[in-house]
Structures are given as structure tokens and as C-alpha cells.
């Protein structure tokens, strides 16, 4: 009778299997199909692969269920067969393993290194469904593999631990940076997973044996649990229309004992590996007796959080940022939309007027309402260079993929533009170029967290940067909703992601301003309440009926009804002043939005705020 799995890897190094997907590709199955569906349509093929690895010396088999979750299978129209495919995968592996091999139910990352727009609730649901199906077939343990960020692996492991105490192997996909995609060092990641209940922690995919060796070195002295490694057979090369991997079976055999000496108790292979690679590993470890794992070194100094890292010490020699200012006095951010044409003369004139009126920052939208406008990066730089006014730029998730978003932010940093507002962005189909694509690689929560990661000197990929960024990050908040408490709960998640301040949509209801103040009183970051003067009756009706996130009261609409031109703008300013009377009594942060380049309206309202607050402007503003 075979020993319990935990006892087995405690006494010897267990040989895992090799690749399933790339091996099927080598056997003629094309890229682009669901290899997991073969559990139902070609079970004999899958069993033959498993048996090849057993015959090569593997004692641990992973079920062919890596991508057998609802989200991945739905791309092939197979979402209704999650349970069937997973259960079949375990049965096939068990048949091949016989009485002497162990079967681990394979569960892969759903995000797969991408910022997929999936909520935690959805991820938990999909992991629970897949894991439950695997457990029903009495697997010996679960393999959580190819996770790029600790956040998702943490969620998967916690989900599993709620329904099972079976052995769990957790494997991260990392590169030479020795950091996870969400910026954690590997010792930090290992401590989190150990606390979550992992039995074995290691690495698979993404790199070859040498990369795995570097990753293991990064956790030397921190290993309390056994480690595992499943390296790729080097980097894939595309030759004569086929993907080929260069690392030989002999090389894998040479590296096997090195891995064992570094604390690995499970050694197998990932992409590009074959039964020959596993045979060499098995041969190299045939008579190997592992040494006890070394005692861990004292824990290193805890990593400073991204929020804490942006402290007063980093600001020595810098002018106070908006968060500093709003703690001391009324602070006004004014929005001026970038032009839709190439002529920037009026825009720059408006920026200068607003500077003289005492604006603390000029905020520039990022193609708001999906309408194409001039780059806010270019205009932000020009505004600061020519007027000295601080630019606060919006950055939308809609227009750029992960590569473009990081590149864009690096450009902001190089230009000294350090105040940003992270927004989702209106869908492209509603703008002036409806045929363009909406990217949404990131959610607003994720983009906030990733920008904070740059403040820690870590790129989106987890690679260290040569210096830290210094972004002060705003989050958008729409209080014009039926259930304000739920909107605040969503806002709290943005704060947990790392937001430094909040900017609201325009509010046209005095009572709602008071309710917002009460609902956000517990928040530890400042709120800039949004006020946008109306330019006309038609403008009021358009905003109320056609712009998402804006809602006018019946009183405001009636007051604006039929007004145009100067009369409309005068009444719009009057209404805005009444709103500011309430807003300045409850908030230090004011966010004025300029309609249709009527920047004189914003200047009037700014002067009203300064008059109410008793602030005397320096002659430099004039």
C-alpha cells in the first residue's frame, strides 16, 4: 500500500510528470482546441500520455484539467461540462497511475497573467466548482499551478481550504525578477501561502531550469515547507511552422539533483518536456536521499506597503501635493477638457485664467465620453511649463493595454506629472469612433494597484525599476445612485487598492452633498466633491438624460428650463454657488468642472470659494 502523500514527499524526492498540452501538440493535436475536452472525446489518448510518464518514472500525475474551469471552457462552448470534464480527467489519470502513483487534481490560474475583468466572487465560484468536481473523484491532492500573482493564488487556496484538507501544491509562474506579477518578493509570497495552508510551494512554467534555480535562490533561508519545480524545456522557438523547445532531457537530469539539494521534494516538467525528460530526472534521483530542510533564517524586515512608502520622507524638497493641501485648507481642482482640434490657443488661455484665479490643479480628462481629444500628457506638460499650474491627468482603462498603460505612466513620471485620476473610461462604441476597440486589460481597482506598484519601484511585470515613481492617485466616485451605501462600499475597495483621494461626479442636489459627507466621514482619505455649472437649459437636459453618472433635481431642471446664452450661464453659476455653500461646509476638497470651455464660469466659482474661506491669493496668482 502506498504511503500518505505528505509522508511520501517528507521522506524522498517525488518525480512529477511532464507537459500535457505541448506533448499533445507534438503528437499532432493543434493549438486552439480545448485539450481538456479530450478527456471526453479521446480518453485513450490522454491515458496514453499519462502512462508514458508513469513508465518514465513519474509517481505524481496531474489530471488533464488545467484549464477546465467555467471561464476557460466557455470560450469553447463547454461551460456546461465543467464537472464532467474534471471528473473524467481524474478517472483517466487514476487508471494510468495504478496502485503506485498519486493523482493531483490540476487547477490553473483563471487570469493567466492577464488583468481579466473577473470579480473575486466570480473567481471563487469558478474555483469552487472545479475543485469540488476533482474532490468527488478522490484525488490524492490538488495542484494549484501557473499563478502569476499571489492575490489570485491566495484566493484559490483559501477557497480550497474551506472544503478540503487534502495536500495542496502551490506553484507560481515567475521570471528572472524573482517577484510575482503583483510585486511581492518570493519570500513574501511564500509566507502568505504558508499561512493560507499550502503543503508545498514552488514554481512552474514561464522559464527553464536555470530560471527556476534563480527563483529558488531567492527563497533560500526562507523555506519551511517542501518546494517543487516544474520548469519549461527552455524557451520555445518557432521553426518551420512548429514550436520547438531546446532544453535536452540530459540537461534536466543534470539539474534534478541541484533542485533536490535546494529543498525541492517534487520535481517534474512543464511546457516542452516529454517522457524522456522525466526519465532523466527519475534516473538522476534514483538513489538520492534528501537532507532535512534547513531551518529558516530570521524573517527579514517587513516590506513597506505601497501606501506607506509614499510618506513625508519621500517628499523632502517637493511642494505639498493635493492630499497635503486639502488637509490644511479648501483646495480646488478645476477640469478643463483638452480640445478636439489641433488649435490649443483657447485651452492655454483658459489654463492661465484659472491659474490666476487660484486653482490648485488643472485636471485633464482622458478622452472623456469616448470622444477623441488631444493627449492630456502633452497638454499637461505644456500647462505646467507655460503657466506653472499643477496638472492632474486622468488615465482610462479603455484605450491602452497593459504595455501601453505602463509606458504612458512612465512617460508621466519622466515629465514630472505625478497626480493622476484612475478611471474605467466610457466604452468606445458610444464615442465619435464607435468602430474602435475598448481594451480594458485593467479594471479601475487594478490600475490603482498597479500604479501604486510603480511607486514601489516595481513594473507591471514584477521587474524592479531603477527608481520609484511618486504618483498621487485619485479614484472616481459616482454618488448619483439609488443605494449610496453600496457605492461607498465599492469606493472602499478602491481605497484598499491604494487610492490617495476621491473625485466625485458632479452633484446637483444639496441634500445629497450632506448625505455624501455623512456616508464618507469614516474614510481616511480626502473627497473632492464635484460641482459643474450648467450652461443652458439644453445642457441641463442633456446631462440629466444622456450622460451616465449625472442626475439633476427637478428644481435645478426647472430653473434652467428655456435659458440659453448669458442668461443660462448666469443661472448655472448661481445654482453652483448654492451647491458650493453646502459643499464647502462639509468638504475641503472642491472639484469644479468647466462646461464648453467657459472657463470664466469656473473662475467666478473659484473666487466665490476663496471669498467664503477667507483665503487671500498671492499677487503671483494675478
XYZ file of C-alpha atoms in Angstrom:
622
model
C 0.000 0.000 0.000
C 1.414 3.402 -0.943
C 2.119 5.836 1.914
C 0.165 9.037 2.540
C 1.235 11.750 0.096
C 2.527 14.099 2.803
C 4.654 11.269 4.241
C 5.884 10.373 0.778
C 7.431 13.752 -0.028
C 8.698 14.087 3.510
C 10.976 11.083 3.044
C 12.049 11.280 -0.593
C 12.024 13.407 -3.724
C 8.962 12.608 -5.790
C 9.191 12.706 -9.558
C 6.339 14.526 -11.225
C 5.124 14.169 -14.781
C 5.858 16.404 -17.756
C 3.842 18.562 -20.099
C 0.408 17.576 -21.290
C -0.511 20.410 -23.682
C 2.771 20.747 -25.592
C 3.138 16.959 -25.714
C -0.307 16.671 -27.298
C 0.758 19.395 -29.747
C 3.836 17.323 -30.643
C 1.533 14.358 -31.221
C -0.447 16.339 -33.788
C -3.245 17.989 -31.829
C -3.494 21.624 -32.972
C -3.206 24.781 -30.897
C -6.577 26.442 -30.331
C -8.660 23.487 -29.264
C -9.621 22.556 -25.733
C -7.172 19.836 -24.692
C -9.346 19.241 -21.632
C -12.285 18.241 -23.852
C -10.176 15.283 -24.965
C -10.984 13.739 -21.563
C -14.430 13.103 -23.058
C -13.728 12.722 -26.763
C -10.348 10.906 -26.741
C -9.776 9.478 -23.249
C -7.434 6.821 -24.627
C -5.048 9.482 -25.947
C -4.889 11.204 -22.538
C -4.365 7.901 -20.732
C -1.511 7.027 -23.106
C 0.243 10.296 -22.251
C -0.188 9.687 -18.520
C 1.066 6.116 -18.861
C 4.120 7.299 -20.808
C 5.103 9.470 -17.860
C 4.482 6.674 -15.344
C 6.692 4.356 -17.401
C 9.357 7.082 -17.477
C 9.486 7.127 -13.678
C 6.881 9.672 -12.579
C 4.990 8.897 -9.389
C 2.860 12.071 -9.441
C 0.377 12.609 -12.245
C -1.585 15.791 -12.789
C -5.065 15.335 -14.171
C -5.674 16.873 -17.593
C -7.804 19.635 -16.068
C -5.506 22.672 -16.004
C -7.985 24.917 -17.857
C -11.164 23.009 -17.029
C -12.887 25.920 -15.318
C -16.098 27.675 -16.335
C -14.385 30.790 -17.714
C -11.879 28.954 -19.934
C -14.294 26.263 -21.109
C -16.915 28.871 -22.026
C -14.630 30.006 -24.854
C -15.304 26.636 -26.496
C -18.983 26.414 -25.565
C -18.164 23.798 -22.940
C -19.156 25.662 -19.770
C -21.944 23.188 -19.054
C -19.414 20.334 -18.892
C -17.101 21.604 -16.130
C -17.917 18.806 -13.702
C -17.937 16.099 -16.384
C -14.557 17.077 -17.836
C -12.868 17.359 -14.425
C -14.199 14.080 -13.119
C -13.210 12.286 -16.313
C -9.727 13.796 -16.100
C -9.173 12.333 -12.627
C -10.504 8.890 -13.602
C -8.191 8.711 -16.604
C -5.137 9.694 -14.554
C -6.075 7.209 -11.831
C -6.327 4.418 -14.370
C -2.833 5.192 -15.661
C -1.274 5.677 -12.197
C -2.361 2.276 -10.947
C -1.638 1.313 -7.353
C 1.724 3.049 -7.012
C 1.194 6.511 -8.447
C -0.521 9.571 -6.984
C -3.010 11.791 -8.780
C -3.109 15.531 -8.221
C -6.121 17.426 -9.491
C -4.695 20.213 -11.636
C -6.227 23.683 -11.238
C -4.718 26.501 -13.265
C -4.889 30.255 -12.931
C -8.019 31.743 -14.480
C -6.481 35.165 -15.035
C -3.372 33.570 -16.565
C -1.268 36.683 -16.013
C -3.863 38.950 -17.585
C -5.933 41.596 -15.856
C -9.148 39.809 -16.748
C -12.248 41.688 -15.674
C -13.378 38.997 -13.251
C -14.546 39.793 -9.742
C -13.383 37.904 -6.669
C -16.878 36.484 -6.377
C -16.697 35.059 -9.899
C -13.218 33.621 -9.344
C -14.311 31.928 -6.097
C -17.353 30.473 -7.846
C -15.301 29.047 -10.709
C -12.571 27.648 -8.431
C -15.141 26.080 -6.113
C -16.974 24.412 -8.988
C -13.819 22.902 -10.462
C -12.211 21.834 -7.185
C -15.428 20.229 -5.938
C -15.608 18.102 -9.080
C -11.999 16.967 -8.639
C -12.588 16.086 -4.981
C -15.590 13.946 -5.899
C -13.217 11.559 -7.715
C -10.968 11.160 -4.628
C -7.790 12.801 -5.858
C -4.722 12.401 -3.634
C -4.165 16.164 -3.599
C -4.615 19.379 -5.564
C -2.049 21.179 -7.709
C -2.685 24.947 -7.988
C -0.311 25.883 -10.783
C 0.874 28.645 -13.100
C -0.373 31.518 -10.964
C 1.264 34.823 -11.796
C 0.015 36.870 -8.868
C -0.322 35.932 -5.215
C -3.707 37.604 -4.944
C -5.398 35.049 -7.203
C -3.468 32.076 -5.767
C -4.325 33.228 -2.249
C -7.997 33.326 -3.242
C -7.863 29.859 -4.837
C -6.078 28.333 -1.855
C -8.439 29.888 0.679
C -11.380 28.662 -1.393
C -9.949 25.133 -1.416
C -9.183 25.109 2.298
C -12.838 25.820 3.084
C -13.873 22.492 1.557
C -10.861 20.168 1.874
C -7.812 19.355 3.999
C -6.121 17.346 1.236
C -2.457 18.063 0.402
C -2.026 21.138 -1.801
C 0.903 22.056 -4.025
C 1.002 25.756 -4.965
C 3.119 26.845 -7.916
C 3.882 30.375 -9.109
C 5.000 31.372 -12.595
C 7.843 33.866 -12.226
C 10.750 35.131 -14.315
C 14.227 36.447 -13.558
C 12.851 39.332 -11.483
C 12.124 36.970 -8.579
C 8.862 38.828 -7.978
C 5.259 37.967 -8.593
C 3.158 39.912 -11.062
C 1.582 41.852 -8.189
C 5.019 42.956 -6.994
C 5.659 40.688 -4.000
C 9.100 39.253 -3.359
C 9.177 35.463 -3.349
C 9.850 35.174 0.418
C 6.791 37.379 0.988
C 4.731 35.233 -1.349
C 5.869 32.028 0.348
C 4.953 33.385 3.804
C 1.454 34.299 2.646
C 0.827 30.897 1.045
C 2.238 29.054 4.051
C -0.184 30.978 6.245
C -3.039 30.030 3.909
C -2.363 26.321 4.354
C -0.144 25.274 1.431
C 1.761 21.983 1.869
C 4.315 22.532 -0.910
C 5.202 25.815 -2.626
C 7.185 26.126 -5.814
C 7.401 27.217 -9.414
C 6.330 26.044 -12.837
C 6.219 27.289 -16.413
C 7.443 30.683 -17.685
C 11.139 29.768 -17.505
C 13.602 26.898 -17.857
C 15.720 25.099 -15.259
C 18.181 27.967 -14.826
C 15.360 30.426 -14.150
C 13.899 28.014 -11.598
C 17.285 27.804 -9.928
C 17.428 31.605 -9.589
C 13.908 31.647 -8.157
C 14.844 29.010 -5.579
C 17.920 31.018 -4.598
C 15.627 33.941 -3.864
C 13.858 31.897 -1.168
C 16.888 30.160 0.288
C 16.817 30.519 4.050
C 13.063 31.064 3.958
C 11.972 27.526 3.094
C 9.882 25.994 5.853
C 7.789 23.792 3.587
C 8.998 21.464 0.842
C 9.468 23.131 -2.549
C 8.561 21.986 -6.045
C 9.805 22.865 -9.530
C 8.306 22.106 -12.941
C 10.493 24.046 -15.417
C 9.866 24.504 -19.110
C 12.265 22.847 -21.557
C 13.818 26.247 -22.230
C 12.266 28.959 -24.372
C 10.048 27.944 -27.272
C 11.376 28.640 -30.768
C 9.181 28.739 -33.871
C 10.949 26.710 -36.563
C 9.441 25.606 -39.874
C 5.926 26.278 -38.654
C 6.348 24.387 -35.382
C 7.110 25.294 -31.776
C 10.292 23.633 -30.504
C 11.974 23.596 -27.102
C 15.728 23.374 -26.778
C 16.496 22.041 -23.285
C 17.526 18.396 -23.602
C 16.437 15.523 -21.352
C 20.070 15.116 -20.267
C 20.156 18.721 -19.068
C 17.049 18.103 -16.972
C 18.730 15.086 -15.425
C 21.793 17.159 -14.537
C 19.668 19.841 -12.864
C 17.483 17.404 -10.897
C 19.921 16.792 -8.051
C 20.682 20.522 -7.827
C 16.991 21.184 -7.294
C 16.806 18.442 -4.672
C 19.737 19.901 -2.785
C 17.970 23.280 -2.760
C 14.990 21.827 -0.884
C 12.741 20.512 -3.653
C 10.698 17.459 -2.819
C 8.723 17.377 -6.078
C 10.464 17.746 -9.453
C 8.709 17.479 -12.802
C 8.457 19.331 -16.088
C 6.222 21.873 -17.787
C 5.978 23.182 -21.375
C 8.129 21.328 -23.875
C 9.035 18.442 -21.581
C 8.447 14.847 -22.636
C 8.662 11.369 -21.072
C 12.392 11.408 -21.974
C 12.921 14.472 -19.739
C 11.108 12.769 -16.879
C 13.099 9.576 -17.375
C 16.355 11.519 -16.952
C 15.054 13.182 -13.769
C 13.979 9.809 -12.380
C 17.345 8.249 -13.184
C 19.272 11.093 -11.562
C 17.246 10.835 -8.338
C 17.043 7.051 -8.164
C 19.306 6.664 -5.126
C 19.084 10.203 -3.811
C 18.359 10.598 -0.098
C 17.160 14.126 0.725
C 18.567 16.058 3.652
C 16.213 17.676 6.157
C 15.074 21.118 5.128
C 17.251 23.877 6.611
C 15.891 25.939 9.450
C 14.634 29.263 8.159
C 16.614 32.422 8.777
C 15.097 35.149 10.978
C 12.411 36.961 8.985
C 13.585 39.949 7.007
C 12.266 43.403 7.697
C 8.687 43.520 6.514
C 8.118 45.050 3.128
C 6.831 48.606 3.384
C 3.379 48.824 1.884
C 2.887 50.884 -1.221
C 0.687 53.266 0.750
C 3.270 53.708 3.497
C 6.102 54.037 1.020
C 4.688 57.343 -0.145
C 5.482 59.230 3.052
C 6.796 62.601 4.082
C 10.372 61.428 3.794
C 9.908 60.876 0.059
C 8.558 64.368 -0.324
C 11.538 66.234 1.100
C 12.219 69.150 -1.160
C 8.896 68.776 -3.013
C 5.948 71.124 -2.963
C 2.965 69.826 -0.980
C 0.693 67.595 -3.026
C -3.079 67.929 -3.159
C -3.581 65.494 -0.297
C -1.317 67.626 1.885
C -3.097 70.828 0.887
C -6.654 69.612 1.388
C -5.842 68.592 4.950
C -4.989 72.210 5.728
C -7.478 74.318 3.742
C -10.055 74.420 0.988
C -8.406 73.108 -2.159
C -9.840 73.467 -5.650
C -9.240 71.232 -8.650
C -10.568 72.612 -11.934
C -11.256 70.495 -15.010
C -10.635 71.880 -18.483
C -11.221 69.445 -21.326
C -8.436 69.027 -23.914
C -9.519 70.347 -27.327
C -10.994 68.177 -30.065
C -8.916 70.036 -32.684
C -5.250 70.929 -33.121
C -5.556 74.566 -32.050
C -4.673 74.848 -28.349
C -4.649 78.644 -28.049
C -8.001 78.915 -26.268
C -7.180 75.998 -23.985
C -3.901 77.581 -22.900
C -5.630 80.925 -22.404
C -8.177 79.190 -20.163
C -5.442 77.480 -18.172
C -3.799 80.837 -17.489
C -7.110 82.398 -16.376
C -7.710 79.513 -13.989
C -4.177 79.773 -12.617
C -4.706 83.452 -11.869
C -7.991 82.629 -10.173
C -6.087 80.380 -7.755
C -6.655 76.818 -8.976
C -4.601 74.301 -7.042
C -4.538 71.909 -10.005
C -5.848 71.703 -13.544
C -7.330 68.302 -14.275
C -7.453 66.975 -17.835
C -9.718 64.119 -18.893
C -8.574 61.157 -20.996
C -10.932 61.231 -24.000
C -13.998 61.557 -21.795
C -17.261 60.084 -23.131
C -15.006 58.172 -25.586
C -14.660 61.325 -27.713
C -11.231 61.807 -29.276
C -9.319 64.739 -27.816
C -5.727 65.887 -27.678
C -3.352 63.924 -25.445
C -3.625 65.021 -21.835
C 0.024 64.064 -21.373
C 1.159 66.641 -23.929
C -1.205 69.323 -22.644
C -0.388 68.605 -19.018
C 3.281 69.136 -19.736
C 2.588 72.372 -21.637
C 0.313 73.701 -18.904
C 2.948 73.169 -16.257
C 5.773 74.524 -18.414
C 3.940 77.672 -19.537
C 1.746 78.529 -16.537
C 3.256 76.682 -13.581
C -0.157 75.178 -12.816
C -0.105 71.628 -11.468
C -1.579 69.121 -13.982
C -3.786 66.302 -12.742
C -4.332 63.855 -15.601
C -6.977 61.171 -15.960
C -5.895 57.749 -17.193
C -8.595 55.446 -18.562
C -8.526 51.645 -18.708
C -10.359 51.764 -22.044
C -7.678 52.886 -24.507
C -4.444 51.086 -23.647
C -3.389 47.540 -22.956
C -1.058 46.706 -20.087
C 2.022 47.568 -22.144
C 0.643 50.917 -23.251
C -0.635 51.796 -19.785
C 2.713 51.260 -18.096
C 4.504 53.078 -20.914
C 2.075 56.003 -20.566
C 2.632 56.207 -16.814
C 6.397 56.032 -17.208
C 6.090 58.997 -19.548
C 4.095 60.928 -16.946
C 6.779 60.198 -14.377
C 9.542 61.382 -16.708
C 7.648 64.654 -17.263
C 7.107 65.189 -13.560
C 3.324 64.728 -13.820
C 2.629 62.908 -10.577
C -1.103 63.459 -9.910
C -3.420 61.065 -11.756
C -7.061 60.010 -11.635
C -7.683 56.343 -12.482
C -10.964 55.777 -14.331
C -12.551 52.899 -16.211
C -13.447 55.033 -19.242
C -16.686 55.141 -21.213
C -16.995 52.334 -23.817
C -15.615 53.274 -27.250
C -18.841 52.337 -29.044
C -20.571 55.388 -27.519
C -17.972 57.891 -28.761
C -17.047 59.528 -32.054
C -15.182 56.447 -33.298
C -17.616 53.614 -32.470
C -15.650 51.119 -34.554
C -12.618 51.380 -32.260
C -11.870 48.796 -29.590
C -12.271 49.130 -25.842
C -9.268 47.402 -24.285
C -9.993 47.121 -20.566
C -6.958 44.988 -19.709
C -7.321 46.538 -16.257
C -10.238 47.412 -14.017
C -10.196 50.684 -12.104
C -9.241 48.733 -8.967
C -6.356 47.031 -10.698
C -4.976 50.142 -12.365
C -4.846 51.875 -8.974
C -2.959 48.950 -7.503
C -0.573 48.739 -10.456
C 0.212 52.469 -10.312
C 0.954 52.061 -6.618
C 3.279 49.249 -7.597
C 5.271 51.732 -9.706
C 5.627 53.835 -6.544
C 7.327 50.799 -5.039
C 9.801 50.712 -7.918
C 8.236 47.628 -9.490
C 6.913 47.381 -13.049
C 3.603 45.782 -14.011
C 5.502 42.592 -14.889
C 7.086 42.477 -11.442
C 10.524 43.555 -12.632
C 12.355 46.070 -10.450
C 12.759 49.577 -11.825
C 15.830 51.692 -11.169
C 13.844 54.224 -9.195
C 10.434 54.681 -7.636
C 7.626 56.694 -9.133
C 5.849 59.221 -6.963
C 2.233 59.136 -8.121
C -0.628 60.521 -6.030
C -3.613 58.532 -7.218
C -7.218 59.600 -7.323
C -10.260 57.375 -7.695
C -13.594 58.303 -9.268
C -16.825 58.090 -7.276
C -20.393 58.349 -8.563
C -22.751 59.241 -5.696
C -25.754 59.776 -8.001
C -27.083 56.295 -7.351
C -30.091 54.733 -5.692
C -28.082 52.937 -2.994
C -25.360 55.271 -1.727
C -24.150 52.751 0.863
C -23.302 50.204 -1.836
C -21.462 52.861 -3.853
C -19.393 53.689 -0.764
C -18.574 50.005 -0.287
C -17.217 49.931 -3.842
C -15.271 53.090 -3.060
C -13.741 51.410 -0.023
C -12.335 48.735 -2.318
C -10.636 51.431 -4.389
C -9.135 52.833 -1.214
C -7.942 49.363 -0.260
C -6.306 49.146 -3.700
C -4.303 52.264 -2.859
C -6.283 55.386 -3.807
C -4.993 58.560 -2.128
C -8.005 60.810 -2.764
C -11.502 60.738 -4.279
C -13.081 62.877 -7.015
C -16.860 62.646 -7.420
C -19.145 63.062 -10.382
C -20.965 66.437 -10.378
C -23.713 66.692 -7.769
C -26.766 68.928 -8.230
C -28.601 68.141 -5.004
C -27.747 69.994 -1.771
C -29.256 67.249 0.389
C -27.203 64.635 -1.421
C -23.993 66.557 -0.657
C -24.811 66.279 3.050
C -25.566 62.552 2.675
C -22.233 62.027 0.872
C -20.412 63.788 3.703
C -22.075 61.528 6.258
C -21.518 58.339 4.205
C -17.810 59.063 3.649
C -16.979 60.539 7.061
C -15.210 57.343 8.114
C -12.842 57.338 5.137
C -9.243 58.236 5.843
C -8.596 59.933 2.504
C -9.992 63.261 1.262
C -13.005 63.631 -1.019
C -13.202 66.329 -3.684
C -16.886 66.976 -4.265
C -17.810 67.588 -7.903
C -19.638 70.757 -8.987
C -20.228 71.620 -12.660
C -22.071 74.841 -13.546
C -24.789 74.412 -16.143
C -24.503 76.448 -19.343
C -28.107 76.299 -20.575
C -31.407 74.530 -20.314
C -30.472 72.226 -23.179
C -27.180 71.452 -21.420
C -29.097 70.542 -18.252
C -31.433 68.164 -20.076
C -28.594 66.524 -21.966
C -26.614 65.881 -18.793
C -29.636 64.533 -16.927
C -30.886 62.271 -19.688
C -27.851 61.191 -21.672
C -24.662 61.313 -19.607
C -24.010 58.297 -17.351
C -23.410 59.136 -13.704
C -25.087 62.584 -13.715
C -28.515 63.301 -12.277
C -30.210 66.673 -11.808
C -33.005 67.511 -9.376
C -36.371 68.649 -10.712
C -35.780 72.048 -9.101
C -32.490 72.566 -10.957
C -34.021 71.466 -14.266
C -36.975 73.808 -13.819
C -34.681 76.734 -13.024
C -32.630 76.102 -16.147
C -35.570 75.369 -18.438
C -35.552 77.520 -21.564
C -32.451 79.509 -20.587
C -29.707 79.993 -23.167
C -26.622 82.161 -23.665
C -25.572 84.552 -20.915
C -28.828 84.076 -19.012
C -28.287 80.326 -18.903
C -24.698 80.652 -17.753
C -25.623 83.207 -15.088
C -28.266 80.913 -13.620
C -25.874 77.973 -13.857
C -23.306 79.889 -11.796
C -25.976 80.887 -9.279
C -27.044 77.273 -8.799
C -23.407 76.186 -8.470
C -22.773 78.818 -5.768
C -25.681 77.449 -3.754
C -24.211 73.977 -4.066
C -20.803 75.332 -3.009
C -22.345 76.866 0.101
C -23.184 73.347 1.251
C -20.097 71.653 -0.209
C -17.559 73.987 1.449
C -19.291 73.483 4.796
C -18.675 69.733 4.612
C -15.648 69.244 2.347
C -12.254 70.907 1.985
C -11.886 69.387 -1.468
C -13.766 71.021 -4.359
C -13.716 69.713 -7.927
C -15.014 72.241 -10.469
C -15.798 71.059 -13.997
C -15.709 73.640 -16.773
C -18.523 73.355 -19.357
C -17.777 74.013 -23.035
C -14.522 75.919 -22.340
C -16.450 78.604 -20.417
C -13.523 78.895 -18.030
C -14.729 82.302 -16.765
C -17.579 80.421 -15.066
C -15.086 78.245 -13.186
C -13.009 81.324 -12.313
C -16.093 83.017 -10.813
C -16.855 79.953 -8.716
C -13.253 79.682 -7.543
C -13.285 83.307 -6.409
C -16.518 82.543 -4.535
C -14.845 79.632 -2.719
C -11.854 81.789 -1.768
C -14.156 84.556 -0.556
C -16.099 82.134 1.624
C -12.962 80.516 3.022
C -11.134 83.800 3.602
C -8.154 82.784 1.507
C -6.063 85.693 0.244
C -4.339 84.955 -3.054
C -0.717 85.901 -3.527
C -0.068 88.619 -6.159
C 1.688 85.864 -8.105
C -1.745 84.456 -8.942
C -2.758 87.720 -10.544
